[in-house]
Short mmCIF file of C-alpha atoms and ligand atoms in Angstrom, two decimals:
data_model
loop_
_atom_site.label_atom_id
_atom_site.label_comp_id
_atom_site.label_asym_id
_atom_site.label_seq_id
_atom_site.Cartn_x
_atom_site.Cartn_y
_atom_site.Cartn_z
CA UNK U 1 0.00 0.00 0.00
CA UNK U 2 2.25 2.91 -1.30
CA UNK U 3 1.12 6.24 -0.75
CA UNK U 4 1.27 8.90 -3.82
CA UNK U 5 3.30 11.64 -3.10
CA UNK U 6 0.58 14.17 -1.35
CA UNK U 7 -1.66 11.35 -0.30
CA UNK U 8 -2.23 9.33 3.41
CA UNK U 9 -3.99 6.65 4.28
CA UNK U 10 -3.93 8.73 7.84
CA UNK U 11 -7.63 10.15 9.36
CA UNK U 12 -8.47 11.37 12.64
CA UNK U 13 -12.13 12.12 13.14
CA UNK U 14 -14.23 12.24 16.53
CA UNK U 15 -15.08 8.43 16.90
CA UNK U 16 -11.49 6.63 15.62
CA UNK U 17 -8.28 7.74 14.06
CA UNK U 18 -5.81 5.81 11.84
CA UNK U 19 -2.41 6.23 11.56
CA UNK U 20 -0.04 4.99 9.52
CA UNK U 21 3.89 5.13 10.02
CA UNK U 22 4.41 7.04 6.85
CA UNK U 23 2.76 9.78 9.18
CA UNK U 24 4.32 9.57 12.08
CA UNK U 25 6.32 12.08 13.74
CA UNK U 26 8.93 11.70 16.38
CA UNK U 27 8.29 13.88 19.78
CA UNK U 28 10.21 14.16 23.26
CA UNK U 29 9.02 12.14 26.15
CA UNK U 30 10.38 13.51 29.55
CA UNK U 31 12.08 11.07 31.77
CA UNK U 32 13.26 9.42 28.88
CA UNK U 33 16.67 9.69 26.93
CA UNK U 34 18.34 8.58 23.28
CA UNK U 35 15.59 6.88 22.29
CA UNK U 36 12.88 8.03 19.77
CA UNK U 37 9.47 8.67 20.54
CA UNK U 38 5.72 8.33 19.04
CA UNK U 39 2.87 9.20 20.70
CA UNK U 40 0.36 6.94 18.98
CA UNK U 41 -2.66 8.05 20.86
CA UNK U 42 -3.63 10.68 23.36
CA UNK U 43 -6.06 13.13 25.14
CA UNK U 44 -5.14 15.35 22.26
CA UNK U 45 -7.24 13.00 19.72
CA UNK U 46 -9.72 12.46 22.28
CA UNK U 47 -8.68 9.48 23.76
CA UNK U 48 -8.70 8.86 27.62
CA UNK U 49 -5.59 6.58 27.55
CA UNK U 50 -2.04 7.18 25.56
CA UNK U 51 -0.79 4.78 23.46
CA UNK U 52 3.04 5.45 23.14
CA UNK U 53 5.96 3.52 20.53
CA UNK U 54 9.71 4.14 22.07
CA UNK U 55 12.82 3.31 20.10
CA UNK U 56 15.55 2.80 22.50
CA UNK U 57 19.10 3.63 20.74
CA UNK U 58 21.82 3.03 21.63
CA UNK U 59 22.28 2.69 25.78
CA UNK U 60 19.08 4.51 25.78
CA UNK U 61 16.88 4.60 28.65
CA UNK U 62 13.83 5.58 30.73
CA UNK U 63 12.06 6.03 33.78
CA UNK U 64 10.15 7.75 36.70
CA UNK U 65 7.22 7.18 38.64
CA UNK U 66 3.69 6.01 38.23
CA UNK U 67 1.60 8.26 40.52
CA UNK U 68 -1.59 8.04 39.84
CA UNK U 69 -1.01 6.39 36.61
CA UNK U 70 -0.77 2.76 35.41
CA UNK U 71 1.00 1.64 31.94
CA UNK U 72 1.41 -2.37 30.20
CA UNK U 73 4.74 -2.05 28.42
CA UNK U 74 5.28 -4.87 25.25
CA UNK U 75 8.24 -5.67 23.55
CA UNK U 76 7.32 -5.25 19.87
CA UNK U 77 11.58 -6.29 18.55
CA UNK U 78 14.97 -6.83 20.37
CA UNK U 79 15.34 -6.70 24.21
CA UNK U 80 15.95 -4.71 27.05
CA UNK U 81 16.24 -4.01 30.71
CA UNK U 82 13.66 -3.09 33.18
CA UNK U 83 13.77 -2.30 37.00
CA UNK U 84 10.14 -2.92 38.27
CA UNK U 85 9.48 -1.68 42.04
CA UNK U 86 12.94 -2.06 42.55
CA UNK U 87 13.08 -5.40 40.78
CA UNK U 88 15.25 -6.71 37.78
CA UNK U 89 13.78 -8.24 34.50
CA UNK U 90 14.97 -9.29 31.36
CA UNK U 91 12.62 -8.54 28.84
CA UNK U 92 12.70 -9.60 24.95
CA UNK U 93 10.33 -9.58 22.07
CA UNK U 94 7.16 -10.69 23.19
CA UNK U 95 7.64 -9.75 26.50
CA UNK U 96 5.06 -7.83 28.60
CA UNK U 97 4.76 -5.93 31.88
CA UNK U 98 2.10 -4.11 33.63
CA UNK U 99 3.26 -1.66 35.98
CA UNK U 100 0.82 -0.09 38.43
CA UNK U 101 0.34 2.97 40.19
CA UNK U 102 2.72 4.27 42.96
CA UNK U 103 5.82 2.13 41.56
CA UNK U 104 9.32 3.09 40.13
CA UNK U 105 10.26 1.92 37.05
CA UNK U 106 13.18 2.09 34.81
CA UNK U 107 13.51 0.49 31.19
CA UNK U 108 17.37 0.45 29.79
CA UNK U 109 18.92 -1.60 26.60
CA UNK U 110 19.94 -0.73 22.99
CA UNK U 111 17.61 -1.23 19.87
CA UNK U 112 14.82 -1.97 21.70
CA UNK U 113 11.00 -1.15 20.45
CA UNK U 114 8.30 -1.19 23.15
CA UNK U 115 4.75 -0.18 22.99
CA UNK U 116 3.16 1.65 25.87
CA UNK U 117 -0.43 1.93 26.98
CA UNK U 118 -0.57 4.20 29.74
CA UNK U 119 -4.26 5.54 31.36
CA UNK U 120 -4.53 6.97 34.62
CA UNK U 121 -5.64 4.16 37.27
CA UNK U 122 -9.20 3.80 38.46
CA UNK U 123 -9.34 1.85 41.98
CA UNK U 124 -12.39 -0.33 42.91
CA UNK U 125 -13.61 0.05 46.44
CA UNK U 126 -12.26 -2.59 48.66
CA UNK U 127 -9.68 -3.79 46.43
CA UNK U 128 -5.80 -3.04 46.09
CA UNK U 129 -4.32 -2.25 43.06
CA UNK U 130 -2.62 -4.72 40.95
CA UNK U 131 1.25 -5.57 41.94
CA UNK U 132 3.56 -5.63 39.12
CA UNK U 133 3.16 -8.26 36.27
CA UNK U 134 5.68 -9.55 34.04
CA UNK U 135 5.03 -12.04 31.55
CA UNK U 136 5.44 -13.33 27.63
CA UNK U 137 2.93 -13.79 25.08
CA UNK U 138 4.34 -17.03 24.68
CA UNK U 139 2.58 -17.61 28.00
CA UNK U 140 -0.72 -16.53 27.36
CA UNK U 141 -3.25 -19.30 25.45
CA UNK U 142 -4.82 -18.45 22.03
CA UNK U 143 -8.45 -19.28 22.15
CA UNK U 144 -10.79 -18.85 19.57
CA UNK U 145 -12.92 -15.85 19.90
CA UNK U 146 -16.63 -16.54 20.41
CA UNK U 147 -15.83 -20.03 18.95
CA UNK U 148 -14.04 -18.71 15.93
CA UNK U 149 -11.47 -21.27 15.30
CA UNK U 150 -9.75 -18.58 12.57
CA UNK U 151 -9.86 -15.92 15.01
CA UNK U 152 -7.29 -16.69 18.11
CA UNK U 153 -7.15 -14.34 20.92
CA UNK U 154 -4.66 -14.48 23.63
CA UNK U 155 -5.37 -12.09 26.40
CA UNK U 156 -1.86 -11.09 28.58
CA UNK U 157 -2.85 -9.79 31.96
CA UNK U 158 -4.78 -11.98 34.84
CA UNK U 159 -8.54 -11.79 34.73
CA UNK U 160 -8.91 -9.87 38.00
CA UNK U 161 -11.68 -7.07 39.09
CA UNK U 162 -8.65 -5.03 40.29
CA UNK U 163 -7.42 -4.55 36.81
CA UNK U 164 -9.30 -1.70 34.80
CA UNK U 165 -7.46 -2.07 31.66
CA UNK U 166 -6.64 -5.47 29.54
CA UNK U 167 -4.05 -5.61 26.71
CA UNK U 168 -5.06 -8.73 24.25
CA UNK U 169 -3.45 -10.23 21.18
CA UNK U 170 -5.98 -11.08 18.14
CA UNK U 171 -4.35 -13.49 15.48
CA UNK U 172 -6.52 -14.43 12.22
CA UNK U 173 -6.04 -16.71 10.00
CA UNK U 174 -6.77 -15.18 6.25
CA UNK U 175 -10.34 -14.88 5.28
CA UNK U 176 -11.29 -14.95 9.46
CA UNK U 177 -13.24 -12.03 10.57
CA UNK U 178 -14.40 -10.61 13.90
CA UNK U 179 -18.15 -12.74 13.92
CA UNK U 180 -20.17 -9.18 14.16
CA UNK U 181 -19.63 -5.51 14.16
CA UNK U 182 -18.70 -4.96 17.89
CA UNK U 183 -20.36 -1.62 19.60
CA UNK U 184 -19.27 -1.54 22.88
CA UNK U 185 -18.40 1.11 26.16
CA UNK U 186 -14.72 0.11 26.02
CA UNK U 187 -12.59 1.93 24.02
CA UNK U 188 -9.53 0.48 22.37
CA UNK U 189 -5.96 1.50 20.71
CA UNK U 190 -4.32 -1.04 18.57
CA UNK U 191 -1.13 -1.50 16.87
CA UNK U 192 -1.63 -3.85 13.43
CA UNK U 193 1.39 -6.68 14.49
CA UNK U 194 0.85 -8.76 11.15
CA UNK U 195 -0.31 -8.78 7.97
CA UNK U 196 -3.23 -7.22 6.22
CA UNK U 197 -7.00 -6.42 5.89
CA UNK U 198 -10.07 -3.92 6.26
CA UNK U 199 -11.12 -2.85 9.09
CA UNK U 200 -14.52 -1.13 9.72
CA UNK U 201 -14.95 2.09 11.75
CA UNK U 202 -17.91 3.74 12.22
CA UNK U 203 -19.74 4.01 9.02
CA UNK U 204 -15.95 3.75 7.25
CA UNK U 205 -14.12 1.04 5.66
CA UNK U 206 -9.93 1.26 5.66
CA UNK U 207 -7.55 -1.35 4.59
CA UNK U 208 -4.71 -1.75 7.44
CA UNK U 209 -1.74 -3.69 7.46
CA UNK U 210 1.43 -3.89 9.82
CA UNK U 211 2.37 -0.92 11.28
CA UNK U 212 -0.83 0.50 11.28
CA UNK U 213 -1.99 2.55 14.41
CA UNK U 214 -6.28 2.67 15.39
CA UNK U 215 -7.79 4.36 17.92
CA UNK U 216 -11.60 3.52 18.91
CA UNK U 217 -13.28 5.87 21.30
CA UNK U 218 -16.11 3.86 23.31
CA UNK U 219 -19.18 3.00 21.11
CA UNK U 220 -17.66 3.32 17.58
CA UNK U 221 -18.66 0.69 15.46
CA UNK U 222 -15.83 -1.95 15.16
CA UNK U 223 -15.16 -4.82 12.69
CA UNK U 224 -12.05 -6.87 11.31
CA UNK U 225 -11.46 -9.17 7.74
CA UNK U 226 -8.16 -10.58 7.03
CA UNK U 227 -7.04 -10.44 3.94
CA UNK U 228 -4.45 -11.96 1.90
CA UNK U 229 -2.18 -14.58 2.26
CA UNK U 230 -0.31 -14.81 5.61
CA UNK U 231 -2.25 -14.34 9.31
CA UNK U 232 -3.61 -10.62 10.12
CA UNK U 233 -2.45 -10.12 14.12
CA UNK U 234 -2.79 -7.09 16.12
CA UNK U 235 -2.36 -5.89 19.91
CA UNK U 236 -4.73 -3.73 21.59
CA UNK U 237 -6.08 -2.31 24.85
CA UNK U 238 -9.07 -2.05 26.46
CA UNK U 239 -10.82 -0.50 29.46
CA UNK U 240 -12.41 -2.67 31.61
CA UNK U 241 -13.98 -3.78 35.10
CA UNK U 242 -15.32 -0.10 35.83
CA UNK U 243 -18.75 0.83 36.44
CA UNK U 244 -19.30 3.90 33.85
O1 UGY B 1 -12.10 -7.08 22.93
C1 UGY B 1 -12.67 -6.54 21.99
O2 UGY B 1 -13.56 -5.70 22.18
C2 UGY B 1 -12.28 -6.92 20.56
N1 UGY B 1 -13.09 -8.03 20.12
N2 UGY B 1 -12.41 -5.79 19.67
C3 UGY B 1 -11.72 -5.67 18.51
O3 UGY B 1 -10.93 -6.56 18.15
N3 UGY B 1 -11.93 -4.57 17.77
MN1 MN B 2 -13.84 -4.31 20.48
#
């Protein structure tokens, strides 16, 4: 999908956005240092979350301090180091980790990519917020969605009331589809992993493939083909377990 010279497939309206890398546009994150920066998604679009794409170069590193907020960190190529609430990880391509509110964190290494969904955390009466959670999507089991063998969806953080946001991987075989056009309260940002296809928003049809970026605000109309010949994958968050 070339674009002519003065062309995008790139459109931000009220209800969704797509971006496409040909588009993007590198900004500075504070806290963080020689790495290169992408804000996918953000209040500025109208989104309640942000949905962030970091390049660590070379030794290049970042970190602070939660507060209030709450971000799932994924390894989209190479590997790097984190310190979690004062703990040590190695994490590589694949890997995950959820980081709640009120913790340190620091994320070091060279060549790294990570994707960042950050929203600010919403606790439930009588529960505590999540501890940190570090885990691969090797780990997580792909099961058909809604008994779609050709759609596999592999969801990375526990099922727990505590949590109000999820981060799931969708995988679909070519030709697969999501079964019906989802409308729904939770609102989603996605990063297109693999492949190809069209995805509808709203009243709008768009062909995607890797490397596309899709913001959903809650209630737009939602609804995935794959197309061609190798698997269609992408990530994507969600906000849930909250009363509205
Ligand atoms: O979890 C979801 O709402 C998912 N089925 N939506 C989507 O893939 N657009
Ligand atoms: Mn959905």
């Amino acid at each position: 999908m070339s674009e002519l010279f003065g062309h995008t497939r790139d459109i931000v309206k009220e209800r969704y956005a797509l971006r496409t890398p040909g588009g993007f546009v590198p900004s500075h994150l504070p806290g963080w240092r020689d790495c290169t920066v992408v804000i996918h998604i953000s209040s500025g679009m109208g989104a309640n979350f942000a949905q962030i794409q970091i390049d660590l170069a070379k030794n290049g590193e970042g970190g602070g301090a939660t507060g209030e907020k709450e971000f799932v960190a994924y390894i989209l190529r190479g590997s790097c180091r984190a310190i979690l609430g004062g703990k040590k990880h190695t994490l590589t391509a694949g890997s995950f980790a959820y980081v709640p509110p009120h913790t340190d964190y620091q994320f070091s290494g060279s060549g790294a990519r990570l994707l960042i969904f950050e929203k600010t955390y919403t606790p439930l009466a009588g529960r505590t917020p999540p501890a940190v959670v570090v885990g691969h999507k090797k780990d997580a089991p792909a099961k058909p969605f809604l008994g779609q063998k050709g759609a596999l969806l592999q969801v990375l953080l526990p099922d727990d009331p505590s949590f109000d946001l999820a981060v799931n991987i969708f995988t679909y075989q070519p030709g697969a589809t999501l079964p019906f056009v989802e409308t729904h309260i939770m609102e989603h940002g996605l990063l297109m992993l693999e492949g190809q296809g069209i995805y509808r928003l709203d009243a709008d049809w768009h062909p995607v493939q890797a490397g596309d970026v899709i913001w959903m605000a809650p209630y737009c109309p939602q609804w995935f083909a794959a197309i061609g010949e190798t698997p269609a994958g992408y990530i994507y968050y969600k906000d849930v377990n909250r009363a509205p």
